[in-house]
mmCIF file with all atom_site columns, C-alpha atoms in Angstrom:
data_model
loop_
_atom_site.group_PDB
_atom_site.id
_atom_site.type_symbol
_atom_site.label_atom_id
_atom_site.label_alt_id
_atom_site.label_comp_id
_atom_site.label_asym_id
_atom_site.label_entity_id
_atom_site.label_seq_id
_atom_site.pdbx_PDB_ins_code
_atom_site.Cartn_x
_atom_site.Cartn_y
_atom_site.Cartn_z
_atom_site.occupancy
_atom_site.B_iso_or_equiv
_atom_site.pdbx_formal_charge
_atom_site.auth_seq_id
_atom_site.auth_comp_id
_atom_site.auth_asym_id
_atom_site.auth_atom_id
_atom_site.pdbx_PDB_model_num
ATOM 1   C CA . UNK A 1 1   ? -21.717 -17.977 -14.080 1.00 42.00 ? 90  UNK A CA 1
ATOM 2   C CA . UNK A 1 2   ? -18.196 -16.814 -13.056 1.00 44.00 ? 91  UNK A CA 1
ATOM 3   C CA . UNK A 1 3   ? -15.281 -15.466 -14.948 1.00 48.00 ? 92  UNK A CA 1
ATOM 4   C CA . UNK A 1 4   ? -11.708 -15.302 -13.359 1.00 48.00 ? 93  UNK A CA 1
ATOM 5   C CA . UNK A 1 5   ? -9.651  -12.984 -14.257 1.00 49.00 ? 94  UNK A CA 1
ATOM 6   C CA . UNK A 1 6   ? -5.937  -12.825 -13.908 1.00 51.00 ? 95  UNK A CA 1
ATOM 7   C CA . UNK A 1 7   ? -3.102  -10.575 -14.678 1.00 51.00 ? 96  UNK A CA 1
ATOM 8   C CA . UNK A 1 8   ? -0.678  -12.162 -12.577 1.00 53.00 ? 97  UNK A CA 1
ATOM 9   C CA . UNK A 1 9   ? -0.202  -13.629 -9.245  1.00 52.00 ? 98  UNK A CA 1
ATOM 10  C CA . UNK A 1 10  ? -1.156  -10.410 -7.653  1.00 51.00 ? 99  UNK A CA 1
ATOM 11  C CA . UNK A 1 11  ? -4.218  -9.842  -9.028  1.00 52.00 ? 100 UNK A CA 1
ATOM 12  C CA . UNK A 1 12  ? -6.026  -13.087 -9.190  1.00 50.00 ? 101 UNK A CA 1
ATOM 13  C CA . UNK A 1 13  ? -9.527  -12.775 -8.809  1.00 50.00 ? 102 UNK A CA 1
ATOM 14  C CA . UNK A 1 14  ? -13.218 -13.954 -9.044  1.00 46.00 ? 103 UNK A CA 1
ATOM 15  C CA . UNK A 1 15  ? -16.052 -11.888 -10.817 1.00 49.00 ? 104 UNK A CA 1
ATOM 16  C CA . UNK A 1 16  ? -19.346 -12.294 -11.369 1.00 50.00 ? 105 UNK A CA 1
ATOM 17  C CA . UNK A 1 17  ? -20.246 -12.347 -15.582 1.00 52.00 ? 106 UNK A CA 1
ATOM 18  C CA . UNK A 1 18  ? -21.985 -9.454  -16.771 1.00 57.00 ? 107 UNK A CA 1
ATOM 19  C CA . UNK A 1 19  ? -24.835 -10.001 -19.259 1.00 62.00 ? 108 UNK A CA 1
ATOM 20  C CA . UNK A 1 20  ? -24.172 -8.952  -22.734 1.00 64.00 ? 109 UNK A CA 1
ATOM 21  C CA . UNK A 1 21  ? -21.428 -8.777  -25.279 1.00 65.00 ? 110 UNK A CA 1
ATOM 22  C CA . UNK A 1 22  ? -17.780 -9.235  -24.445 1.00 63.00 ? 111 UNK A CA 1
ATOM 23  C CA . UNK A 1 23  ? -15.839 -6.173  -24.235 1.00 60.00 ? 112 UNK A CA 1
ATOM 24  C CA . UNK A 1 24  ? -11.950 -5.065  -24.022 1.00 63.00 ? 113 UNK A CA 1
ATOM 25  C CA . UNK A 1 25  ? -10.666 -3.080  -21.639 1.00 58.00 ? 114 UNK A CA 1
ATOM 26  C CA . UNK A 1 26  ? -7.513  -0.826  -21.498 1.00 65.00 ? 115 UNK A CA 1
ATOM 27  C CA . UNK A 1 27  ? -4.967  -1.647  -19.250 1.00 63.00 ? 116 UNK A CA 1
ATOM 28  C CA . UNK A 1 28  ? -6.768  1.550   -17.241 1.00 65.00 ? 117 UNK A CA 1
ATOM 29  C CA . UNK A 1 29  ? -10.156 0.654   -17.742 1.00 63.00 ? 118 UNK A CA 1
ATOM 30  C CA . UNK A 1 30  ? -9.189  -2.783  -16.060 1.00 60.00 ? 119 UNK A CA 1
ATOM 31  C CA . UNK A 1 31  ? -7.723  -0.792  -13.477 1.00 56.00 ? 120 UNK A CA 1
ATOM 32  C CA . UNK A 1 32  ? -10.709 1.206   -12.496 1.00 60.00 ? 121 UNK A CA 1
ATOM 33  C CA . UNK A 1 33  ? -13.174 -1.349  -12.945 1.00 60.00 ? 122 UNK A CA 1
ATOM 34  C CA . UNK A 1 34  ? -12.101 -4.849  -12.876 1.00 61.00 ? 123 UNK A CA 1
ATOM 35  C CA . UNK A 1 35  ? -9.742  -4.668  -9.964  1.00 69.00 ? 124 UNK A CA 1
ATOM 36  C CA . UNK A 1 36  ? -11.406 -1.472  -8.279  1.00 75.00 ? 125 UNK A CA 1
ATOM 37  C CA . UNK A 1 37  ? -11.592 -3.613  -5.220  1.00 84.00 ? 126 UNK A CA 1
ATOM 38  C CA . UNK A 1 38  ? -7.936  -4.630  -4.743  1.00 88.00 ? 127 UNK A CA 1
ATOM 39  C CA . UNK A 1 39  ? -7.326  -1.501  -3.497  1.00 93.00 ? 128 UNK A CA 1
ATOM 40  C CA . UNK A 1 40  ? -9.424  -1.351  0.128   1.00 94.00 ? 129 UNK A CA 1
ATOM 41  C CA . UNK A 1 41  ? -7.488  -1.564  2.706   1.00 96.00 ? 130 UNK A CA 1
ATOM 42  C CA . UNK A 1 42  ? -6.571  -0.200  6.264   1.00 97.00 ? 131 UNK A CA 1
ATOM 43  C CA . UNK A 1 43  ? -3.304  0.465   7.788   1.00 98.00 ? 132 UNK A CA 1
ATOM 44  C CA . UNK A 1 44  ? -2.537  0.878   11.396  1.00 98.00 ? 133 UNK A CA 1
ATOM 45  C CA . UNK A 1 45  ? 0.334   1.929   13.218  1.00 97.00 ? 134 UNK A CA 1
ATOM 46  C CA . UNK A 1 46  ? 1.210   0.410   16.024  1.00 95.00 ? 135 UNK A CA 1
ATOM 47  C CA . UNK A 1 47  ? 2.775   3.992   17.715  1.00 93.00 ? 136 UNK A CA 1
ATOM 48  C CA . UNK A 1 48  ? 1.713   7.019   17.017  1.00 94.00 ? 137 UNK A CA 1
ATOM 49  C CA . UNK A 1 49  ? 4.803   9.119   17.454  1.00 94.00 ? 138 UNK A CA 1
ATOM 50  C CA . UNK A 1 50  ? 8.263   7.738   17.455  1.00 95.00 ? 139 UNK A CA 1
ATOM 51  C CA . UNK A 1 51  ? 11.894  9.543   18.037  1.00 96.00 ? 140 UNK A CA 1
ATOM 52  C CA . UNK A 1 52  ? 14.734  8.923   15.968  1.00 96.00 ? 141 UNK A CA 1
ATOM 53  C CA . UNK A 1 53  ? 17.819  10.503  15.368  1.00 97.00 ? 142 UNK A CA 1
ATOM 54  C CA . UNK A 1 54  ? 19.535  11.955  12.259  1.00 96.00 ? 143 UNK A CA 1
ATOM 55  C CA . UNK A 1 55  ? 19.591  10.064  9.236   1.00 97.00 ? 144 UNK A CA 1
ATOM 56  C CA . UNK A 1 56  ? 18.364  7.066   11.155  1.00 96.00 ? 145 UNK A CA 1
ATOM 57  C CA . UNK A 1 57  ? 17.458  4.201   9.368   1.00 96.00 ? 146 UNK A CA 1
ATOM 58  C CA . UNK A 1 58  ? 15.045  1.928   11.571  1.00 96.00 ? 147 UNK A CA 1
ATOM 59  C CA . UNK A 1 59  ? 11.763  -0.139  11.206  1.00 97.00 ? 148 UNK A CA 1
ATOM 60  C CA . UNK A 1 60  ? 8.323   0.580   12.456  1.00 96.00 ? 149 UNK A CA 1
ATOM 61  C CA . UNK A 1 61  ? 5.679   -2.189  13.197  1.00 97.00 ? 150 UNK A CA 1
ATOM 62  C CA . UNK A 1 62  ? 2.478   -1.291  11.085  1.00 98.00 ? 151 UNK A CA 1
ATOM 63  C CA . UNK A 1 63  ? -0.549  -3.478  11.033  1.00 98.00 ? 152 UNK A CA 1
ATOM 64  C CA . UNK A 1 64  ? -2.212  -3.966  6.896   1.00 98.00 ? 153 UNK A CA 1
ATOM 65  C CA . UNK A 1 65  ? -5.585  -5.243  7.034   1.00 98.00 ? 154 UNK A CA 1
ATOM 66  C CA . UNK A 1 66  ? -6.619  -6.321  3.244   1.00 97.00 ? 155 UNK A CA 1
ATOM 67  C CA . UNK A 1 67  ? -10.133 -5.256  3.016   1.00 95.00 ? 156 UNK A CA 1
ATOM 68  C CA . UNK A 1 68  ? -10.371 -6.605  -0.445  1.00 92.00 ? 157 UNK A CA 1
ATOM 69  C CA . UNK A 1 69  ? -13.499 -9.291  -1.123  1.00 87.00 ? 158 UNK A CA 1
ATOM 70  C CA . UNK A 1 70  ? -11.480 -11.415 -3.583  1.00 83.00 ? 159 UNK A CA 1
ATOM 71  C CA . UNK A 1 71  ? -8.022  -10.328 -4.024  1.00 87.00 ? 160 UNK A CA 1
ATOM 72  C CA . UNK A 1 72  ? -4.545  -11.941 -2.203  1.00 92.00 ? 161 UNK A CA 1
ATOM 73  C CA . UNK A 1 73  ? -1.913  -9.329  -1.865  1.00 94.00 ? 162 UNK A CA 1
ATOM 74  C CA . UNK A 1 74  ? 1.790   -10.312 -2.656  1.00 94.00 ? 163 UNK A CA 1
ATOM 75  C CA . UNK A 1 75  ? 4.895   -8.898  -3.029  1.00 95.00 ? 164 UNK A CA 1
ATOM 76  C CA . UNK A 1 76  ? 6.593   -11.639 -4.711  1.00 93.00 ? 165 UNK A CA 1
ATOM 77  C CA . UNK A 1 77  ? 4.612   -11.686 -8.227  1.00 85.00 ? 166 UNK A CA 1
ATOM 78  C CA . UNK A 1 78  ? 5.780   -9.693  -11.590 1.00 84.00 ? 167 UNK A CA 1
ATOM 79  C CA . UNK A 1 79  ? 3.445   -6.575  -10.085 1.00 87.00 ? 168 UNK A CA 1
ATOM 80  C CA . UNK A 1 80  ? 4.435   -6.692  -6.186  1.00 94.00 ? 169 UNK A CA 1
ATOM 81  C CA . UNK A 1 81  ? 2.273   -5.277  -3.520  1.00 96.00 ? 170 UNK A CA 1
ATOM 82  C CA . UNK A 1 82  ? 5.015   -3.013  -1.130  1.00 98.00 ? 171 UNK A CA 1
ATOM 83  C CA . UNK A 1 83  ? 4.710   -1.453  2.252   1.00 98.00 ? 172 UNK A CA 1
ATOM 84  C CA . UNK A 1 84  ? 6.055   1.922   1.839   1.00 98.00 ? 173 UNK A CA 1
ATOM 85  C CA . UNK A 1 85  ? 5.396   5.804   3.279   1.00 98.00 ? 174 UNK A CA 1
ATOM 86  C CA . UNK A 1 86  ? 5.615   9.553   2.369   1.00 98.00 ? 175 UNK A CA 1
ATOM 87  C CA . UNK A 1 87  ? 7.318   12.055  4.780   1.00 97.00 ? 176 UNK A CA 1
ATOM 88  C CA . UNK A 1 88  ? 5.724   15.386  5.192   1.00 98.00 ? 177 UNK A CA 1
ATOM 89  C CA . UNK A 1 89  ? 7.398   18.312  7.269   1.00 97.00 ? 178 UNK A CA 1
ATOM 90  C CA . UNK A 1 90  ? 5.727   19.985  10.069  1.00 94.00 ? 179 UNK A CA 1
ATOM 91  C CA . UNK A 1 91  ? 4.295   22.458  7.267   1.00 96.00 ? 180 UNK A CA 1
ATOM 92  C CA . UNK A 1 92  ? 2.450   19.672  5.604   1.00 96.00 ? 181 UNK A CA 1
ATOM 93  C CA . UNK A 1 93  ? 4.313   19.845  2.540   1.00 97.00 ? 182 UNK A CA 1
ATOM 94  C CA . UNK A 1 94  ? 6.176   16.963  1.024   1.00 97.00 ? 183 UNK A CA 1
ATOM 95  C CA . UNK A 1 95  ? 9.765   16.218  1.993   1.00 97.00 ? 184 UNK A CA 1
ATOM 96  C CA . UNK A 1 96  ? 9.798   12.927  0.375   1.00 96.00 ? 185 UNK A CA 1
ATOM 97  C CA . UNK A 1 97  ? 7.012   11.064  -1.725  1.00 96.00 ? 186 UNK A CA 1
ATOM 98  C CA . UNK A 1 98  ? 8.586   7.999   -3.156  1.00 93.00 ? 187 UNK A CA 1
ATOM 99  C CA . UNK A 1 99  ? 10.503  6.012   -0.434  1.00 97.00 ? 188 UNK A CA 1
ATOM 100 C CA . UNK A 1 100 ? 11.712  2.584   0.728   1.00 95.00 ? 189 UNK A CA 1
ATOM 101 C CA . UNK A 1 101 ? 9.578   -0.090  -0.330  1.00 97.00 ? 190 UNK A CA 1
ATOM 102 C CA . UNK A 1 102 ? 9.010   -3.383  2.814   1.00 98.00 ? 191 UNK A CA 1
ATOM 103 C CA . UNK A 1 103 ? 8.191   -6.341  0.836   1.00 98.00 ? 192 UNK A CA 1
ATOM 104 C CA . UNK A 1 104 ? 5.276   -7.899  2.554   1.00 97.00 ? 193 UNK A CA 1
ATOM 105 C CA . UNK A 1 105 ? 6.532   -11.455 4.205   1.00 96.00 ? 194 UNK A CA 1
ATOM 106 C CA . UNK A 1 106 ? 3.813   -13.280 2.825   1.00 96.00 ? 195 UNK A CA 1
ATOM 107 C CA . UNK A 1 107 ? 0.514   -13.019 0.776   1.00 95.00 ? 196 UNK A CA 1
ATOM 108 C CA . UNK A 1 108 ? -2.368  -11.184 2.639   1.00 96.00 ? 197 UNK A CA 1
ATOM 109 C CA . UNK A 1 109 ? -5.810  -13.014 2.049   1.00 94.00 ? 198 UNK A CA 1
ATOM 110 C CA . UNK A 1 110 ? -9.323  -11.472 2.104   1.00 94.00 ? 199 UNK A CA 1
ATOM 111 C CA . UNK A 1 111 ? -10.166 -10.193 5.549   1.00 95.00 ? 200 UNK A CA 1
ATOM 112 C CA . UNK A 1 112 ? -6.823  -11.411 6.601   1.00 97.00 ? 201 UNK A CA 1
ATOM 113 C CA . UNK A 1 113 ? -4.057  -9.157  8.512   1.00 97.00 ? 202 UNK A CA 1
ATOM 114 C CA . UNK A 1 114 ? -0.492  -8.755  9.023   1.00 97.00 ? 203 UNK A CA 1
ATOM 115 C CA . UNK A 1 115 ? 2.035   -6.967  11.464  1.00 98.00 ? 204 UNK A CA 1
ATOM 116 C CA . UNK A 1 116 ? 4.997   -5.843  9.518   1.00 98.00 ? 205 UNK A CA 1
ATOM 117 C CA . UNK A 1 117 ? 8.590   -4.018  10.067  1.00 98.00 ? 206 UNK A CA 1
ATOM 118 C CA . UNK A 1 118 ? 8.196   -0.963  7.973   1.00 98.00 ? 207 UNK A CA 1
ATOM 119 C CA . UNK A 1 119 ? 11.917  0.165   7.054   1.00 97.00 ? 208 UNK A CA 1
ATOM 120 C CA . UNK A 1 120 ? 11.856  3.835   7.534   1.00 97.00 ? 209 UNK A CA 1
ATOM 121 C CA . UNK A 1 121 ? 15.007  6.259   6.897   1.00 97.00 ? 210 UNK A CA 1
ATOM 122 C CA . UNK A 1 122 ? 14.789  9.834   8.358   1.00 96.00 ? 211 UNK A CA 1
ATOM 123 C CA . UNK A 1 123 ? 16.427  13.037  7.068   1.00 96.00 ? 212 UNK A CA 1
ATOM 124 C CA . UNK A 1 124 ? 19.331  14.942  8.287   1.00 96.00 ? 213 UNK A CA 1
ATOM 125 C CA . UNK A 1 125 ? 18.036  17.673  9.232   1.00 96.00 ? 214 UNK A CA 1
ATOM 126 C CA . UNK A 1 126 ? 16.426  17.729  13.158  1.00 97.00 ? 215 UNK A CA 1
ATOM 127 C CA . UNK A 1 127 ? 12.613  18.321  13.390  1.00 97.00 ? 216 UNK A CA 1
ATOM 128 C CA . UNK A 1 128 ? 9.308   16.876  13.676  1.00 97.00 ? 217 UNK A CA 1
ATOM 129 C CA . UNK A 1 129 ? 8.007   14.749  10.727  1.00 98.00 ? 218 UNK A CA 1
ATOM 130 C CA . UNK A 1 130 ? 4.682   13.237  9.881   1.00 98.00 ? 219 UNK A CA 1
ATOM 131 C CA . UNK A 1 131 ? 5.114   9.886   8.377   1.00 98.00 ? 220 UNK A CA 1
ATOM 132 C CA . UNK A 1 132 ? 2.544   8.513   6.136   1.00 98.00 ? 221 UNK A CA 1
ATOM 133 C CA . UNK A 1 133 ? 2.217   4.614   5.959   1.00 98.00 ? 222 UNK A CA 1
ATOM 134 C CA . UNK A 1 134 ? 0.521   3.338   2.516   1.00 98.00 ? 223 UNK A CA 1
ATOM 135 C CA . UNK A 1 135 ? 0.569   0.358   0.652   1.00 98.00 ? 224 UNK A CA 1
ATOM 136 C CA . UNK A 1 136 ? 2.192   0.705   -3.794  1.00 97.00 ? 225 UNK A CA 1
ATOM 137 C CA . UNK A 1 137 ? 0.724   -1.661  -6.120  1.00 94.00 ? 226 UNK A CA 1
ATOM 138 C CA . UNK A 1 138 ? 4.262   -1.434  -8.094  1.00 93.00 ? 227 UNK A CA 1
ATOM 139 C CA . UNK A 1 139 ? 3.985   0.719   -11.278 1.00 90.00 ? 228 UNK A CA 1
ATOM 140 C CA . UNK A 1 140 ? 0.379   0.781   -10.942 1.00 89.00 ? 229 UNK A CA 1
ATOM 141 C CA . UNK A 1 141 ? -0.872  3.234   -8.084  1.00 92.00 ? 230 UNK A CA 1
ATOM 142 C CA . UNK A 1 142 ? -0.386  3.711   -4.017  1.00 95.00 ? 231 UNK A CA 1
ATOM 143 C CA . UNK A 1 143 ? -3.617  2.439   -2.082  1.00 96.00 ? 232 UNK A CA 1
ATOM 144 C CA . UNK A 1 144 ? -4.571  5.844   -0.573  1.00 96.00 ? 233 UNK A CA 1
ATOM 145 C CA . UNK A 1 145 ? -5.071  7.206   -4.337  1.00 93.00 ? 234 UNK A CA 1
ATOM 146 C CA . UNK A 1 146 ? -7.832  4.269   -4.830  1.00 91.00 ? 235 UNK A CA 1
ATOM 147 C CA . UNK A 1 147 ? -9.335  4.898   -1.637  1.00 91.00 ? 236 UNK A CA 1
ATOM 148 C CA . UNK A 1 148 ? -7.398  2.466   0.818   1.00 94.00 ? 237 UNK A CA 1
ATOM 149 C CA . UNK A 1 149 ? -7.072  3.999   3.913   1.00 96.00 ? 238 UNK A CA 1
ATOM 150 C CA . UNK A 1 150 ? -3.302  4.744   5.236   1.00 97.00 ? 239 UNK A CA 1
ATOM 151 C CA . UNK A 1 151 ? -1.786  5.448   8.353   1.00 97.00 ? 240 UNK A CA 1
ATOM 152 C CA . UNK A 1 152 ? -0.241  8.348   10.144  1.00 97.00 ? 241 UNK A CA 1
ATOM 153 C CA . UNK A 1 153 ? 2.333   8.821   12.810  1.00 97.00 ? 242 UNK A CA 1
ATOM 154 C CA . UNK A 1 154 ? 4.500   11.309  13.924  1.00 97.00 ? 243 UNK A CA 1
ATOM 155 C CA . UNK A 1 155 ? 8.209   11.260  13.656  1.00 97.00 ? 244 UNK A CA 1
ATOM 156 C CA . UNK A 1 156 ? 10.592  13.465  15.888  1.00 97.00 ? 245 UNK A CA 1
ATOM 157 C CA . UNK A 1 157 ? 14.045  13.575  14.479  1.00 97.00 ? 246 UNK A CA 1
ATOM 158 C CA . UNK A 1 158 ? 16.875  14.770  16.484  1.00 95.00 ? 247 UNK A CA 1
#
């Protein structure tokens, strides 16, 4: 027997029934169990080092493999899927966490990949950057914190 479960367009899905009772689930417990799977992915960049200047605002092709067995990503649903990155100085601390979000351009199936533009805007300040590329579940959780696997390139701003 299956049970579908849906909590909107970007998380339909197909589960097998468990034996037993019914139970409820927390808006986190669904999270960590339910839709634990949503989450695999891979990200490759296409280069891995690219030089910009100052405050340059450009886009960077990135391939997103969905890795999921049963989930469609989307970016047009009420809880979007983005394409988005942190930037990390040369020290490997955090210059900026929470950037520009690339709307994917359509859903990503099962197994299925995509090439997209990832906008990326650089800081002011000259130096060498690492960029890294991750998919945001929007309000919910970035794909690298759930074990999707997200990409890294090299950024030298001058």
């Amino acid at each position: 027997m299956l049970e579908v479960f849906s909590a909107g367009r970007s998380f339909d899905a197909v589960y097998t029934k468990r034996s037993g009772p019914a139970r409820e689930l927390s808006l986190a417990a669904a999270a960590s169990d339910l839709f634990a799977s949503f989450y695999r992915s891979r990200i490759d960049c296409m280069e891995s080092s690219v030089s910009l200047r100052c405050s340059e605002v450009t886009t960077i092709p990135v391939r997103l493999t969905n890795m999921a067995p049963h989930a469609t990503w989307r970016s047009d649903s009420q809880i979007p899927v983005f394409c988005s990155y942190h930037l990390y100085n040369r020290d490997g601390s955090v210059l900026s966490f929470d950037n520009v979000r690339t709307p994917l351009p359509a859903p990503v199936a099962p197994g299925g990949s995509i090439v997209i533009p990832l906008v990326v805007s650089m800081p002011d300040t000259a130096d060498t950057y690492r960029v890294q590329v991750d998919l945001v579940h929007e309000g919910i959780t970035w794909f690298a914190d759930r074990g999707g696997e997200s990409g890294t390139l090299d950024a030298v701003v001058g």
